[in-house]
Amino acid sequence: MDNIPRHLWLRPPAGELIDEVMCCRERGGYLLTLHGGPAIRRAVERELHTAGFSAGQCHPFGEGVFAARTLSLLPEARGAAAVGLVLEAAGQVDALRAALDEPSAIPSLLEDSSNARFLFNPPRVQLWGPVNAGKSSLLNGLCERELAATGAEPGLTRDVIEGRFEHQGFEIRLFDAPGVWSGGGALDADAQRLAEVWRGQADLTVHLCPPGREAAPVADGWLLHSMADQDPAAPEPRISLYNAASLAAFKDRLIEHFFGPLRRLPPQRRFALHPQLREDLGNSPHAARGWLD
């Protein structure tokens, strides 16, 4: 058991299910949130006491300004791993105190943890490429939902379509877009202009290169050879809806890109998750001392 909430079923060694709960590590003990009412709570407490556990003092909203305001981010955290990082950060008030005692190190601390914003506002990934490059199919496959219409007709997608998926406990926002081509009419041109606007808001653009197309140099974002099942000789990186390993590898790569640097930091360097705390630390470390109250 760690600081990422887990869904558990509480059942005594010999007996029927008592309740479904969420459980995580919390301040040296365990925090349980129950599904049932007072009678269920008494039954759970009785079984835990029999198993050698004792009730602890619970402070679900923190014991100080820093913990309370950090925990207030929980409703905004997207994904189980993001929730775990918020819970971890709430216990790092000593790390905040140490940072304030050495303000010259604050800029590097903030830079190292800059991707913390993605815990609450998931990164935007824009799929891009020519018509019939498999963008809509890839959106559906990665999100495991039928979000966009697919077919052989070029220019079938005339709007920006959003999907989301959670992987390794983190959430990614994925956007389909009209394909780039010169064979459309005025409506297709309008769709392209809209797509360009949305592309400008993306945190990462993934350029799809389908079979039969020569890969053009990519100045921004990633190049990905799509529909690789139709071209076994396609170079890496490549992806196919019919190859689950390639889908998983692409998701792994996205998570590493956006969240890997944050995950590799020690807890003492990834405590500054709250946007206001980050602003205070960046602009006025003296004002940030109010977080120690």
PDB file of C-alpha atoms in Angstrom:
ATOM      1  CA  MET A   1       0.000   0.000   0.000  1.00  0.00           C
ATOM      2  CA  ASP A   2       1.322   3.460  -0.898  1.00  0.00           C
ATOM      3  CA  ASN A   3       0.036   7.028  -1.190  1.00  0.00           C
ATOM      4  CA  ILE A   4      -1.989   6.241  -4.325  1.00  0.00           C
ATOM      5  CA  PRO A   5      -5.608   5.438  -3.308  1.00  0.00           C
ATOM      6  CA  ARG A   6      -6.582   1.817  -3.913  1.00  0.00           C
ATOM      7  CA  HIS A   7     -10.016   0.243  -4.207  1.00  0.00           C
ATOM      8  CA  LEU A   8     -10.251  -2.570  -1.651  1.00  0.00           C
ATOM      9  CA  TRP A   9     -12.826  -5.036  -0.386  1.00  0.00           C
ATOM     10  CA  LEU A  10     -12.730  -5.525   3.382  1.00  0.00           C
ATOM     11  CA  ARG A  11     -13.478  -9.063   4.394  1.00  0.00           C
ATOM     12  CA  PRO A  12     -12.598 -10.843   7.682  1.00  0.00           C
ATOM     13  CA  PRO A  13     -10.588 -14.097   7.439  1.00  0.00           C
ATOM     14  CA  ALA A  14     -13.794 -16.070   7.850  1.00  0.00           C
ATOM     15  CA  GLY A  15     -16.895 -14.167   6.925  1.00  0.00           C
ATOM     16  CA  GLU A  16     -18.730 -12.116   4.339  1.00  0.00           C
ATOM     17  CA  LEU A  17     -17.746  -8.861   2.692  1.00  0.00           C
ATOM     18  CA  ILE A  18     -18.047  -5.893   5.069  1.00  0.00           C
ATOM     19  CA  ASP A  19     -17.545  -2.959   2.713  1.00  0.00           C
ATOM     20  CA  GLU A  20     -15.819  -1.533  -0.338  1.00  0.00           C
ATOM     21  CA  VAL A  21     -13.305   1.166   0.606  1.00  0.00           C
ATOM     22  CA  MET A  22     -10.644   3.457  -0.768  1.00  0.00           C
ATOM     23  CA  CYS A  23      -7.363   3.192   1.121  1.00  0.00           C
ATOM     24  CA  CYS A  24      -3.952   4.877   0.972  1.00  0.00           C
ATOM     25  CA  ARG A  25      -0.949   5.593   3.177  1.00  0.00           C
ATOM     26  CA  GLU A  26      -1.392   8.742   5.245  1.00  0.00           C
ATOM     27  CA  ARG A  27       0.999  10.221   7.831  1.00  0.00           C
ATOM     28  CA  GLY A  28       2.512   6.947   8.925  1.00  0.00           C
ATOM     29  CA  GLY A  29      -0.792   5.085   8.942  1.00  0.00           C
ATOM     30  CA  TYR A  30      -3.652   4.323   6.589  1.00  0.00           C
ATOM     31  CA  LEU A  31      -6.583   6.479   5.537  1.00  0.00           C
ATOM     32  CA  LEU A  32      -9.819   4.614   4.799  1.00  0.00           C
ATOM     33  CA  THR A  33     -12.917   6.103   3.223  1.00  0.00           C
ATOM     34  CA  LEU A  34     -15.909   3.831   3.611  1.00  0.00           C
ATOM     35  CA  HIS A  35     -18.921   3.291   1.420  1.00  0.00           C
ATOM     36  CA  GLY A  36     -21.383   2.289   4.141  1.00  0.00           C
ATOM     37  CA  GLY A  37     -22.986   4.083   7.096  1.00  0.00           C
ATOM     38  CA  PRO A  38     -22.360   4.068  10.885  1.00  0.00           C
ATOM     39  CA  ALA A  39     -23.041   0.347  11.340  1.00  0.00           C
ATOM     40  CA  ILE A  40     -20.569  -0.500   8.585  1.00  0.00           C
ATOM     41  CA  ARG A  41     -17.998   1.815  10.163  1.00  0.00           C
ATOM     42  CA  ARG A  42     -18.349   0.083  13.529  1.00  0.00           C
ATOM     43  CA  ALA A  43     -17.931  -3.319  11.876  1.00  0.00           C
ATOM     44  CA  VAL A  44     -14.812  -2.149  10.037  1.00  0.00           C
ATOM     45  CA  GLU A  45     -13.327  -0.635  13.204  1.00  0.00           C
ATOM     46  CA  ARG A  46     -14.006  -3.854  15.103  1.00  0.00           C
ATOM     47  CA  GLU A  47     -12.255  -6.009  12.512  1.00  0.00           C
ATOM     48  CA  LEU A  48      -9.291  -3.649  12.228  1.00  0.00           C
ATOM     49  CA  HIS A  49      -8.907  -3.582  16.013  1.00  0.00           C
ATOM     50  CA  THR A  50      -8.943  -7.389  16.046  1.00  0.00           C
ATOM     51  CA  ALA A  51      -6.215  -7.346  13.388  1.00  0.00           C
ATOM     52  CA  GLY A  52      -4.016  -5.142  15.586  1.00  0.00           C
ATOM     53  CA  PHE A  53      -4.763  -1.684  14.211  1.00  0.00           C
ATOM     54  CA  SER A  54      -5.770   1.319  16.309  1.00  0.00           C
ATOM     55  CA  ALA A  55      -7.587   4.512  15.361  1.00  0.00           C
ATOM     56  CA  GLY A  56      -5.414   7.510  14.576  1.00  0.00           C
ATOM     57  CA  GLN A  57      -6.047  11.226  14.584  1.00  0.00           C
ATOM     58  CA  CYS A  58      -7.342  12.124  11.153  1.00  0.00           C
ATOM     59  CA  HIS A  59      -6.730  15.530   9.589  1.00  0.00           C
ATOM     60  CA  PRO A  60      -8.220  15.131   6.109  1.00  0.00           C
ATOM     61  CA  PHE A  61      -7.715  18.796   5.294  1.00  0.00           C
ATOM     62  CA  GLY A  62      -4.224  19.107   6.747  1.00  0.00           C
ATOM     63  CA  GLU A  63      -2.726  20.472   9.929  1.00  0.00           C
ATOM     64  CA  GLY A  64      -1.514  23.772   8.519  1.00  0.00           C
ATOM     65  CA  VAL A  65      -1.882  26.189   5.632  1.00  0.00           C
ATOM     66  CA  PHE A  66       0.529  24.330   3.352  1.00  0.00           C
ATOM     67  CA  ALA A  67      -1.032  20.901   3.876  1.00  0.00           C
ATOM     68  CA  ALA A  68      -4.600  22.204   3.708  1.00  0.00           C
ATOM     69  CA  ARG A  69      -4.090  24.185   0.510  1.00  0.00           C
ATOM     70  CA  THR A  70      -2.141  21.388  -1.137  1.00  0.00           C
ATOM     71  CA  LEU A  71      -4.870  18.882  -0.292  1.00  0.00           C
ATOM     72  CA  SER A  72      -7.443  21.301  -1.706  1.00  0.00           C
ATOM     73  CA  LEU A  73      -5.988  20.371  -5.112  1.00  0.00           C
ATOM     74  CA  LEU A  74      -7.254  16.794  -4.837  1.00  0.00           C
ATOM     75  CA  PRO A  75     -10.534  17.437  -6.713  1.00  0.00           C
ATOM     76  CA  GLU A  76      -8.485  18.865  -9.582  1.00  0.00           C
ATOM     77  CA  ALA A  77      -5.940  16.024  -9.798  1.00  0.00           C
ATOM     78  CA  ARG A  78      -6.382  13.938 -12.941  1.00  0.00           C
ATOM     79  CA  GLY A  79      -5.494  10.284 -12.485  1.00  0.00           C
ATOM     80  CA  ALA A  80      -4.588   8.013  -9.593  1.00  0.00           C
ATOM     81  CA  ALA A  81      -0.864   8.800  -9.778  1.00  0.00           C
ATOM     82  CA  ALA A  82      -1.622  12.529  -9.779  1.00  0.00           C
ATOM     83  CA  VAL A  83      -3.714  12.059  -6.629  1.00  0.00           C
ATOM     84  CA  GLY A  84      -0.816  10.168  -5.059  1.00  0.00           C
ATOM     85  CA  LEU A  85       1.607  13.011  -5.779  1.00  0.00           C
ATOM     86  CA  VAL A  86      -0.752  15.540  -4.185  1.00  0.00           C
ATOM     87  CA  LEU A  87      -1.057  13.399  -1.055  1.00  0.00           C
ATOM     88  CA  GLU A  88       2.715  13.014  -0.946  1.00  0.00           C
ATOM     89  CA  ALA A  89       3.306  16.750  -1.400  1.00  0.00           C
ATOM     90  CA  ALA A  90       0.945  17.645   1.453  1.00  0.00           C
ATOM     91  CA  GLY A  91       3.387  16.052   3.903  1.00  0.00           C
ATOM     92  CA  GLN A  92       6.417  18.012   2.677  1.00  0.00           C
ATOM     93  CA  VAL A  93       6.114  21.190   4.749  1.00  0.00           C
ATOM     94  CA  ASP A  94       9.695  20.684   5.982  1.00  0.00           C
ATOM     95  CA  ALA A  95      10.870  20.764   2.362  1.00  0.00           C
ATOM     96  CA  LEU A  96       9.091  24.106   1.908  1.00  0.00           C
ATOM     97  CA  ARG A  97      10.744  25.417   5.053  1.00  0.00           C
ATOM     98  CA  ALA A  98      14.165  24.305   3.814  1.00  0.00           C
ATOM     99  CA  ALA A  99      13.582  25.955   0.431  1.00  0.00           C
ATOM    100  CA  LEU A 100      12.650  29.251   2.074  1.00  0.00           C
ATOM    101  CA  ASP A 101      15.833  29.095   4.138  1.00  0.00           C
ATOM    102  CA  GLU A 102      17.832  28.867   0.893  1.00  0.00           C
ATOM    103  CA  PRO A 103      16.004  31.146  -1.581  1.00  0.00           C
ATOM    104  CA  SER A 104      18.807  31.013  -4.160  1.00  0.00           C
ATOM    105  CA  ALA A 105      17.834  27.393  -4.888  1.00  0.00           C
ATOM    106  CA  ILE A 106      14.147  28.166  -5.471  1.00  0.00           C
ATOM    107  CA  PRO A 107      14.375  28.963  -9.228  1.00  0.00           C
ATOM    108  CA  SER A 108      15.905  25.566 -10.029  1.00  0.00           C
ATOM    109  CA  LEU A 109      13.359  23.817  -7.800  1.00  0.00           C
ATOM    110  CA  LEU A 110      10.502  25.484  -9.678  1.00  0.00           C
ATOM    111  CA  GLU A 111      12.071  24.720 -13.048  1.00  0.00           C
ATOM    112  CA  ASP A 112      12.604  21.053 -12.203  1.00  0.00           C
ATOM    113  CA  SER A 113       8.959  20.657 -11.157  1.00  0.00           C
ATOM    114  CA  SER A 114       7.424  22.842 -13.875  1.00  0.00           C
ATOM    115  CA  ASN A 115       5.443  19.924 -15.328  1.00  0.00           C
ATOM    116  CA  ALA A 116       3.440  19.747 -12.101  1.00  0.00           C
ATOM    117  CA  ARG A 117       0.816  21.802 -13.930  1.00  0.00           C
ATOM    118  CA  PHE A 118      -0.044  18.747 -16.013  1.00  0.00           C
ATOM    119  CA  LEU A 119      -1.313  16.937 -12.897  1.00  0.00           C
ATOM    120  CA  PHE A 120      -4.337  19.256 -12.936  1.00  0.00           C
ATOM    121  CA  ASN A 121      -4.498  20.416 -16.542  1.00  0.00           C
ATOM    122  CA  PRO A 122      -3.600  17.318 -18.585  1.00  0.00           C
ATOM    123  CA  PRO A 123      -1.260  17.885 -21.517  1.00  0.00           C
ATOM    124  CA  ARG A 124      -2.790  18.478 -24.934  1.00  0.00           C
ATOM    125  CA  VAL A 125      -1.486  16.230 -27.712  1.00  0.00           C
ATOM    126  CA  GLN A 126      -2.495  17.151 -31.256  1.00  0.00           C
ATOM    127  CA  LEU A 127      -2.553  14.442 -33.942  1.00  0.00           C
ATOM    128  CA  TRP A 128      -1.547  15.951 -37.280  1.00  0.00           C
ATOM    129  CA  GLY A 129      -0.978  14.786 -40.820  1.00  0.00           C
ATOM    130  CA  PRO A 130      -2.481  14.286 -44.273  1.00  0.00           C
ATOM    131  CA  VAL A 131      -5.943  12.898 -44.921  1.00  0.00           C
ATOM    132  CA  ASN A 132      -6.266   9.147 -44.442  1.00  0.00           C
ATOM    133  CA  ALA A 133      -3.214   9.027 -42.172  1.00  0.00           C
ATOM    134  CA  GLY A 134      -5.205   7.198 -39.506  1.00  0.00           C
ATOM    135  CA  LYS A 135      -5.608  10.104 -37.085  1.00  0.00           C
ATOM    136  CA  SER A 136      -9.258   9.410 -36.236  1.00  0.00           C
ATOM    137  CA  SER A 137      -8.679   5.677 -35.921  1.00  0.00           C
ATOM    138  CA  LEU A 138      -5.719   6.327 -33.651  1.00  0.00           C
ATOM    139  CA  LEU A 139      -7.771   8.677 -31.478  1.00  0.00           C
ATOM    140  CA  ASN A 140     -10.425   5.974 -31.090  1.00  0.00           C
ATOM    141  CA  GLY A 141      -7.870   3.260 -30.421  1.00  0.00           C
ATOM    142  CA  LEU A 142      -5.848   5.134 -27.828  1.00  0.00           C
ATOM    143  CA  CYS A 143      -8.940   6.380 -25.996  1.00  0.00           C
ATOM    144  CA  GLU A 144     -10.682   3.007 -26.410  1.00  0.00           C
ATOM    145  CA  ARG A 145     -13.888   4.760 -27.492  1.00  0.00           C
ATOM    146  CA  GLU A 146     -15.563   5.513 -30.812  1.00  0.00           C
ATOM    147  CA  LEU A 147     -15.129   9.286 -30.734  1.00  0.00           C
ATOM    148  CA  ALA A 148     -14.494  10.064 -34.392  1.00  0.00           C
ATOM    149  CA  ALA A 149     -16.010   8.728 -37.596  1.00  0.00           C
ATOM    150  CA  THR A 150     -13.589   6.752 -39.745  1.00  0.00           C
ATOM    151  CA  GLY A 151     -13.631   5.662 -43.365  1.00  0.00           C
ATOM    152  CA  ALA A 152     -11.837   5.717 -46.699  1.00  0.00           C
ATOM    153  CA  GLU A 153     -13.390   9.025 -47.785  1.00  0.00           C
ATOM    154  CA  PRO A 154     -10.754  11.803 -47.601  1.00  0.00           C
ATOM    155  CA  GLY A 155     -11.652  14.818 -45.497  1.00  0.00           C
ATOM    156  CA  LEU A 156     -14.160  12.896 -43.374  1.00  0.00           C
ATOM    157  CA  THR A 157     -13.085  14.785 -40.238  1.00  0.00           C
ATOM    158  CA  ARG A 158     -13.980  18.461 -40.439  1.00  0.00           C
ATOM    159  CA  ASP A 159     -13.731  19.395 -36.777  1.00  0.00           C
ATOM    160  CA  VAL A 160     -11.296  19.084 -33.892  1.00  0.00           C
ATOM    161  CA  ILE A 161     -12.323  16.107 -31.748  1.00  0.00           C
ATOM    162  CA  GLU A 162     -11.057  15.604 -28.211  1.00  0.00           C
ATOM    163  CA  GLY A 163     -10.526  12.357 -26.345  1.00  0.00           C
ATOM    164  CA  ARG A 164      -8.834  11.458 -23.069  1.00  0.00           C
ATOM    165  CA  PHE A 165      -7.122   8.429 -21.665  1.00  0.00           C
ATOM    166  CA  GLU A 166      -5.417   7.543 -18.405  1.00  0.00           C
ATOM    167  CA  HIS A 167      -2.153   5.620 -18.462  1.00  0.00           C
ATOM    168  CA  GLN A 168       0.151   4.789 -15.557  1.00  0.00           C
ATOM    169  CA  GLY A 169      -2.159   6.888 -13.398  1.00  0.00           C
ATOM    170  CA  PHE A 170      -1.850  10.091 -15.457  1.00  0.00           C
ATOM    171  CA  GLU A 171      -4.292  11.650 -17.912  1.00  0.00           C
ATOM    172  CA  ILE A 172      -3.558  12.759 -21.481  1.00  0.00           C
ATOM    173  CA  ARG A 173      -5.823  14.882 -23.689  1.00  0.00           C
ATOM    174  CA  LEU A 174      -5.680  13.804 -27.330  1.00  0.00           C
ATOM    175  CA  PHE A 175      -7.009  15.797 -30.287  1.00  0.00           C
ATOM    176  CA  ASP A 176      -7.929  14.661 -33.779  1.00  0.00           C
ATOM    177  CA  ALA A 177      -7.966  17.238 -36.575  1.00  0.00           C
ATOM    178  CA  PRO A 178      -8.950  17.549 -40.242  1.00  0.00           C
ATOM    179  CA  GLY A 179      -6.301  16.092 -42.530  1.00  0.00           C
ATOM    180  CA  VAL A 180      -4.001  18.334 -44.527  1.00  0.00           C
ATOM    181  CA  TRP A 181      -4.869  18.265 -48.233  1.00  0.00           C
ATOM    182  CA  SER A 182      -5.499  20.481 -51.233  1.00  0.00           C
ATOM    183  CA  GLY A 183      -8.476  18.645 -52.688  1.00  0.00           C
ATOM    184  CA  GLY A 184     -11.221  20.066 -50.508  1.00  0.00           C
ATOM    185  CA  GLY A 185     -13.585  22.975 -50.837  1.00  0.00           C
ATOM    186  CA  ALA A 186     -14.304  26.073 -48.767  1.00  0.00           C
ATOM    187  CA  LEU A 187     -15.634  24.021 -45.848  1.00  0.00           C
ATOM    188  CA  ASP A 188     -12.431  21.991 -45.736  1.00  0.00           C
ATOM    189  CA  ALA A 189     -10.346  25.170 -45.806  1.00  0.00           C
ATOM    190  CA  ASP A 190     -12.315  26.543 -42.846  1.00  0.00           C
ATOM    191  CA  ALA A 191     -11.757  23.278 -41.000  1.00  0.00           C
ATOM    192  CA  GLN A 192      -8.020  23.536 -41.645  1.00  0.00           C
ATOM    193  CA  ARG A 193      -7.883  27.058 -40.249  1.00  0.00           C
ATOM    194  CA  LEU A 194      -9.706  25.924 -37.106  1.00  0.00           C
ATOM    195  CA  ALA A 195      -7.327  23.002 -36.739  1.00  0.00           C
ATOM    196  CA  GLU A 196      -4.308  25.294 -36.997  1.00  0.00           C
ATOM    197  CA  VAL A 197      -5.661  27.391 -34.125  1.00  0.00           C
ATOM    198  CA  TRP A 198      -6.084  24.319 -31.942  1.00  0.00           C
ATOM    199  CA  ARG A 199      -2.681  23.029 -32.943  1.00  0.00           C
ATOM    200  CA  GLY A 200      -1.184  26.270 -31.664  1.00  0.00           C
ATOM    201  CA  GLN A 201      -2.614  25.482 -28.225  1.00  0.00           C
ATOM    202  CA  ALA A 202      -1.136  21.979 -28.053  1.00  0.00           C
ATOM    203  CA  ASP A 203       1.679  20.988 -25.722  1.00  0.00           C
ATOM    204  CA  LEU A 204       2.862  18.457 -28.304  1.00  0.00           C
ATOM    205  CA  THR A 205       2.072  17.838 -31.969  1.00  0.00           C
ATOM    206  CA  VAL A 206       2.427  14.282 -33.280  1.00  0.00           C
ATOM    207  CA  HIS A 207       2.880  14.216 -37.065  1.00  0.00           C
ATOM    208  CA  LEU A 208       1.550  10.997 -38.610  1.00  0.00           C
ATOM    209  CA  CYS A 209       3.213   9.625 -41.723  1.00  0.00           C
ATOM    210  CA  PRO A 210       1.085   6.896 -43.385  1.00  0.00           C
ATOM    211  CA  PRO A 211       2.387   4.149 -45.696  1.00  0.00           C
ATOM    212  CA  GLY A 212       3.416   5.417 -49.122  1.00  0.00           C
ATOM    213  CA  ARG A 213       4.302   8.880 -47.868  1.00  0.00           C
ATOM    214  CA  GLU A 214       7.821  10.181 -47.539  1.00  0.00           C
ATOM    215  CA  ALA A 215       8.442  11.464 -44.039  1.00  0.00           C
ATOM    216  CA  ALA A 216       9.055  15.196 -44.115  1.00  0.00           C
ATOM    217  CA  PRO A 217      11.373  16.786 -41.539  1.00  0.00           C
ATOM    218  CA  VAL A 218       9.467  17.723 -38.391  1.00  0.00           C
ATOM    219  CA  ALA A 219      10.451  21.070 -36.922  1.00  0.00           C
ATOM    220  CA  ASP A 220       8.087  20.807 -33.988  1.00  0.00           C
ATOM    221  CA  GLY A 221       6.786  17.778 -32.144  1.00  0.00           C
ATOM    222  CA  TRP A 222       7.208  14.089 -32.968  1.00  0.00           C
ATOM    223  CA  LEU A 223       7.103  12.039 -36.154  1.00  0.00           C
ATOM    224  CA  LEU A 224       5.145   8.778 -35.956  1.00  0.00           C
ATOM    225  CA  HIS A 225       4.741   6.258 -38.797  1.00  0.00           C
ATOM    226  CA  SER A 226       1.061   5.315 -38.715  1.00  0.00           C
ATOM    227  CA  MET A 227      -0.825   2.251 -39.967  1.00  0.00           C
ATOM    228  CA  ALA A 228       2.415   0.281 -39.673  1.00  0.00           C
ATOM    229  CA  ASP A 229       0.554  -3.000 -40.211  1.00  0.00           C
ATOM    230  CA  GLN A 230       0.290  -1.995 -43.884  1.00  0.00           C
ATOM    231  CA  ASP A 231       4.027  -1.384 -44.155  1.00  0.00           C
ATOM    232  CA  PRO A 232       6.169  -3.865 -42.199  1.00  0.00           C
ATOM    233  CA  ALA A 233       9.275  -1.980 -43.337  1.00  0.00           C
ATOM    234  CA  ALA A 234       8.172   1.306 -41.769  1.00  0.00           C
ATOM    235  CA  PRO A 235      10.913   2.694 -39.527  1.00  0.00           C
ATOM    236  CA  GLU A 236      10.532   3.414 -35.841  1.00  0.00           C
ATOM    237  CA  PRO A 237       8.763   5.044 -34.188  1.00  0.00           C
ATOM    238  CA  ARG A 238       5.702   3.368 -35.668  1.00  0.00           C
ATOM    239  CA  ILE A 239       2.236   2.469 -34.531  1.00  0.00           C
ATOM    240  CA  SER A 240      -0.624   0.212 -35.566  1.00  0.00           C
ATOM    241  CA  LEU A 241      -4.080  -0.295 -34.149  1.00  0.00           C
ATOM    242  CA  TYR A 242      -3.507  -4.009 -34.666  1.00  0.00           C
ATOM    243  CA  ASN A 243      -0.374  -4.047 -32.533  1.00  0.00           C
ATOM    244  CA  ALA A 244      -1.240  -3.519 -28.870  1.00  0.00           C
ATOM    245  CA  ALA A 245       2.439  -3.262 -27.959  1.00  0.00           C
ATOM    246  CA  SER A 246       2.889  -0.260 -30.267  1.00  0.00           C
ATOM    247  CA  LEU A 247      -0.109   1.509 -28.709  1.00  0.00           C
ATOM    248  CA  ALA A 248       1.232   0.854 -25.205  1.00  0.00           C
ATOM    249  CA  ALA A 249       4.716   2.011 -26.221  1.00  0.00           C
ATOM    250  CA  PHE A 250       3.308   5.277 -27.563  1.00  0.00           C
ATOM    251  CA  LYS A 251       1.378   5.867 -24.342  1.00  0.00           C
ATOM    252  CA  ASP A 252       4.504   5.065 -22.319  1.00  0.00           C
ATOM    253  CA  ARG A 253       6.450   7.587 -24.366  1.00  0.00           C
ATOM    254  CA  LEU A 254       3.857  10.299 -23.779  1.00  0.00           C
ATOM    255  CA  ILE A 255       3.818   9.693 -20.022  1.00  0.00           C
ATOM    256  CA  GLU A 256       7.615   9.748 -19.873  1.00  0.00           C
ATOM    257  CA  HIS A 257       7.711  12.984 -21.881  1.00  0.00           C
ATOM    258  CA  PHE A 258       5.234  14.877 -19.735  1.00  0.00           C
ATOM    259  CA  PHE A 259       5.538  13.257 -16.308  1.00  0.00           C
ATOM    260  CA  GLY A 260       8.854  11.386 -16.259  1.00  0.00           C
ATOM    261  CA  PRO A 261      10.996  14.306 -15.031  1.00  0.00           C
ATOM    262  CA  LEU A 262       8.527  15.009 -12.218  1.00  0.00           C
ATOM    263  CA  ARG A 263       8.316  11.352 -11.168  1.00  0.00           C
ATOM    264  CA  ARG A 264      12.101  11.074 -10.931  1.00  0.00           C
ATOM    265  CA  LEU A 265      12.404  13.990  -8.517  1.00  0.00           C
ATOM    266  CA  PRO A 266      12.694  13.176  -4.810  1.00  0.00           C
ATOM    267  CA  PRO A 267       9.578  14.179  -2.825  1.00  0.00           C
ATOM    268  CA  GLN A 268      11.490  17.107  -1.310  1.00  0.00           C
ATOM    269  CA  ARG A 269      11.770  18.699  -4.762  1.00  0.00           C
ATOM    270  CA  ARG A 270       8.228  18.170  -6.059  1.00  0.00           C
ATOM    271  CA  PHE A 271       6.183  19.594  -3.184  1.00  0.00           C
ATOM    272  CA  ALA A 272       5.347  22.906  -4.898  1.00  0.00           C
ATOM    273  CA  LEU A 273       2.213  21.794  -6.720  1.00  0.00           C
ATOM    274  CA  HIS A 274      -0.202  24.589  -5.847  1.00  0.00           C
ATOM    275  CA  PRO A 275      -0.151  27.321  -8.533  1.00  0.00           C
ATOM    276  CA  GLN A 276      -0.353  30.079  -5.930  1.00  0.00           C
ATOM    277  CA  LEU A 277       2.552  28.630  -3.958  1.00  0.00           C
ATOM    278  CA  ARG A 278       4.627  28.441  -7.128  1.00  0.00           C
ATOM    279  CA  GLU A 279       3.776  32.050  -7.898  1.00  0.00           C
ATOM    280  CA  ASP A 280       4.673  33.152  -4.372  1.00  0.00           C
ATOM    281  CA  LEU A 281       7.955  31.252  -4.435  1.00  0.00           C
ATOM    282  CA  GLY A 282       8.851  32.727  -7.808  1.00  0.00           C
ATOM    283  CA  ASN A 283       7.901  36.318  -7.067  1.00  0.00           C
ATOM    284  CA  SER A 284       8.336  36.768  -3.322  1.00  0.00           C
ATOM    285  CA  PRO A 285       9.764  34.013  -1.114  1.00  0.00           C
ATOM    286  CA  HIS A 286       8.975  36.250   1.845  1.00  0.00           C
ATOM    287  CA  ALA A 287       5.250  36.082   0.974  1.00  0.00           C
ATOM    288  CA  ALA A 288       5.529  32.299   0.691  1.00  0.00           C
ATOM    289  CA  ARG A 289       6.367  32.106   4.401  1.00  0.00           C
ATOM    290  CA  GLY A 290       2.648  32.560   5.004  1.00  0.00           C
ATOM    291  CA  TRP A 291       2.277  28.963   3.796  1.00  0.00           C
ATOM    292  CA  LEU A 292       4.092  27.814   6.950  1.00  0.00           C
ATOM    293  CA  ASP A 293       1.337  29.056   9.305  1.00  0.00           C
TER     294      ASP A 293
END
